[in-house]
Short mmCIF file of C-alpha atoms in Angstrom, two decimals:
data_model
loop_
_atom_site.label_atom_id
_atom_site.label_comp_id
_atom_site.label_asym_id
_atom_site.label_seq_id
_atom_site.Cartn_x
_atom_site.Cartn_y
_atom_site.Cartn_z
CA MET A 1 126.01 94.68 92.36
CA ASN A 2 123.09 96.90 91.49
CA TYR A 3 123.31 100.55 92.50
CA VAL A 4 120.37 102.82 93.08
CA THR A 5 120.40 106.59 92.53
CA PHE A 6 118.38 109.23 94.36
CA GLY A 7 116.00 109.11 91.42
CA GLY A 8 115.54 105.36 91.83
CA VAL A 9 114.88 105.76 95.54
CA THR A 10 112.40 108.52 94.73
CA VAL A 11 110.53 106.18 92.38
CA GLY A 12 110.53 103.48 95.07
CA LEU A 13 109.17 105.90 97.66
CA ILE A 14 106.50 107.06 95.22
CA VAL A 15 105.40 103.45 94.70
CA LEU A 16 105.40 102.85 98.46
CA CYS A 17 103.38 106.00 99.21
CA TYR A 18 100.95 105.17 96.39
CA GLN A 19 100.37 101.69 97.81
CA LEU A 20 99.95 102.97 101.37
CA THR A 21 97.45 105.57 100.15
CA LEU A 22 95.41 102.89 98.37
CA TRP A 23 95.54 100.67 101.45
CA TYR A 24 94.81 103.22 104.20
CA PRO A 25 91.29 102.51 105.48
CA GLY A 26 91.06 105.63 107.65
CA ARG A 27 91.90 106.11 111.30
CA LYS A 28 88.51 104.98 112.61
CA GLN A 29 88.51 101.72 110.62
CA LEU A 30 92.16 101.03 111.43
CA MET A 31 91.55 101.47 115.16
CA LYS A 32 88.45 99.27 114.98
CA ASP A 33 90.21 96.23 113.48
CA PRO A 34 93.97 96.80 113.07
CA VAL A 35 94.86 93.16 112.41
CA LYS A 36 92.39 92.84 109.55
CA HIS A 37 93.61 96.00 107.86
CA ALA A 38 97.30 95.33 108.49
CA SER A 39 96.91 91.85 106.96
CA LYS A 40 95.79 93.49 103.72
CA LEU A 41 99.36 94.82 103.37
CA LEU A 42 100.88 91.33 103.57
CA PRO A 43 100.91 90.56 99.80
CA PHE A 44 102.62 93.89 99.11
CA LEU A 45 105.18 93.32 101.87
CA LEU A 46 105.98 89.78 100.75
CA SER A 47 106.46 90.86 97.17
CA TRP A 48 108.54 93.80 98.45
CA ALA A 49 110.80 91.30 100.24
CA TYR A 50 111.05 89.23 97.06
CA GLY A 51 111.97 92.29 94.98
CA CYS A 52 114.57 93.29 97.54
CA LEU A 53 116.17 89.82 97.44
CA THR A 54 116.45 89.92 93.65
CA THR A 55 118.80 92.91 93.86
CA LEU A 56 121.29 91.29 96.24
CA GLY A 57 123.87 89.67 94.02
CA ILE A 58 121.50 87.54 91.95
CA GLY A 59 122.67 86.88 88.40
CA GLY A 60 121.11 85.08 85.46
CA LEU A 61 117.69 85.96 84.10
CA ILE A 62 116.25 86.97 87.48
CA GLY A 63 119.17 89.30 88.21
CA THR A 64 119.06 90.75 84.71
CA ALA A 65 115.33 91.46 84.99
CA SER A 66 115.81 93.03 88.42
CA SER A 67 118.77 95.09 87.23
CA SER A 68 116.75 96.28 84.23
CA VAL A 69 113.86 97.39 86.44
CA LEU A 70 116.31 99.18 88.74
CA GLY A 71 118.08 100.86 85.82
CA LEU A 72 114.78 102.03 84.33
CA SER A 73 113.61 103.27 87.74
CA ASN A 74 116.89 105.15 88.25
CA TRP A 75 116.49 106.78 84.84
CA LEU A 76 112.82 107.67 85.36
CA GLY A 77 113.50 109.07 88.81
CA ASP A 78 116.54 111.04 87.66
CA VAL A 79 114.54 112.55 84.77
CA ALA A 80 111.71 113.41 87.16
CA LEU A 81 114.13 115.08 89.57
CA ILE A 82 115.80 117.11 86.81
CA TRP A 83 112.71 118.11 84.84
CA GLY A 84 110.11 117.94 87.60
CA VAL A 85 111.74 119.87 90.44
CA GLY A 86 115.04 121.09 88.99
CA GLU A 87 117.33 119.00 91.19
CA SER A 88 120.51 117.18 90.24
CA ALA A 89 120.35 113.47 89.69
CA GLY A 90 122.55 110.45 89.20
CA GLN A 91 124.05 110.47 92.68
CA LEU A 92 124.35 107.07 94.31
CA ALA A 93 122.01 106.38 97.20
CA ALA A 94 123.19 102.81 97.76
CA ALA A 95 124.00 101.28 101.11
CA LYS A 96 127.70 100.84 101.73
CA THR A 97 127.30 97.38 103.23
CA PHE A 98 124.95 94.57 102.45
CA VAL A 99 124.91 90.82 102.84
CA PRO A 100 125.11 89.10 99.44
CA LEU A 101 123.23 85.90 98.92
CA SER A 102 125.08 82.62 99.15
CA THR A 103 124.42 79.78 96.70
CA PRO A 104 121.70 78.28 98.93
CA GLY A 105 120.26 81.78 99.40
CA GLY A 106 120.17 82.18 95.62
CA ALA A 107 118.31 78.89 95.41
CA VAL A 108 115.75 80.29 97.86
CA VAL A 109 115.30 83.30 95.56
CA LEU A 110 114.75 80.94 92.62
CA ILE A 111 112.07 79.11 94.64
CA ALA A 112 110.56 82.48 95.63
CA THR A 113 110.46 83.40 91.93
CA ALA A 114 108.38 80.32 91.20
CA VAL A 115 106.05 81.18 94.09
CA PHE A 116 105.82 84.80 92.89
CA ALA A 117 104.97 83.64 89.36
CA ALA A 118 102.25 81.32 90.73
CA ALA A 119 100.86 84.12 92.89
CA MET A 120 100.77 86.44 89.86
CA LYS A 121 98.93 83.80 87.83
CA LYS A 122 96.41 83.12 90.59
CA ALA A 123 95.81 86.72 91.64
CA GLY A 124 93.06 88.91 90.29
CA ASP A 125 93.81 92.17 88.50
CA GLU A 126 93.83 94.30 91.66
CA MET A 127 96.07 91.89 93.59
CA ARG A 128 98.36 91.45 90.57
CA GLY A 129 98.99 95.19 90.55
CA GLU A 130 99.72 95.11 94.27
CA LEU A 131 102.25 92.29 93.81
CA LYS A 132 103.95 94.12 90.93
CA ARG A 133 104.15 97.34 92.93
CA GLY A 134 105.60 95.46 95.90
CA ALA A 135 108.33 93.82 93.82
CA TRP A 136 109.12 97.10 92.06
CA CYS A 137 109.33 98.94 95.37
CA GLY A 138 111.60 96.21 96.80
CA ILE A 139 113.91 96.37 93.80
CA THR A 140 114.28 100.15 94.03
CA LEU A 141 114.61 100.40 97.81
CA GLY A 142 116.43 97.13 98.51
CA THR A 143 119.93 98.54 98.17
CA SER A 144 119.20 102.09 99.30
CA ALA A 145 121.15 103.61 102.16
CA GLY A 146 117.99 104.25 104.20
CA VAL A 147 115.93 102.05 106.49
CA ALA A 148 114.61 99.99 103.57
CA GLY A 149 118.18 99.20 102.52
CA PHE A 150 119.03 98.01 106.00
CA ALA A 151 116.11 95.58 105.73
CA ALA A 152 118.11 93.83 102.99
CA VAL A 153 120.63 92.57 105.54
CA PRO A 154 118.12 90.51 107.59
CA LEU A 155 116.32 89.39 104.41
CA ALA A 156 119.53 88.13 102.82
CA THR A 157 120.66 86.54 106.08
CA ALA A 158 117.29 84.80 106.43
CA ALA A 159 117.36 83.56 102.80
CA ASN A 160 120.91 82.27 103.26
CA TRP A 161 119.97 80.55 106.53
CA ILE A 162 116.80 78.95 105.09
CA GLY A 163 118.70 77.75 102.02
CA GLU A 164 121.56 76.32 104.08
CA ARG A 165 119.15 74.47 106.39
CA ALA A 166 117.07 73.13 103.50
CA TYR A 167 120.05 71.88 101.53
CA GLU A 168 121.81 70.59 104.62
CA ALA A 169 118.78 68.40 105.33
CA ALA A 170 118.83 67.13 101.73
CA ARG A 171 122.39 65.78 102.00
#
């Protein structure tokens, strides 16, 4: 299992706040057409969900890549906490419970990886950055002990359920 430190969570929250700042259209515009503006967050949220799923017991190349991103984020965040604000780092901020992915759930993550790769190829430069930030944020916050970490439970449960239904129908 991948563990996230307070530094890793800090990096994830920085990425999330950065994305929300870029997205925020202003109160007046948001009140005028909330659905239009909220829909602009959808690519980030979907890639966040994908990043979160890659941290939940996935092995192989996808799990290794996710674990590497998480490890680098933990290190960067820990260094920033120590040198930036003089705080201690390296403490675990992982959720105590999570739902690991089953084999069919892992297959769903593999399919999602193919979709993510296609979306990255099709997207323009601005959207590509948004997708990368979403996946990075999901990887760093997916196993955290906060609200974002608790989102991993329904995501993993949904991936397991979708995979079981899909492969049950294929039998």
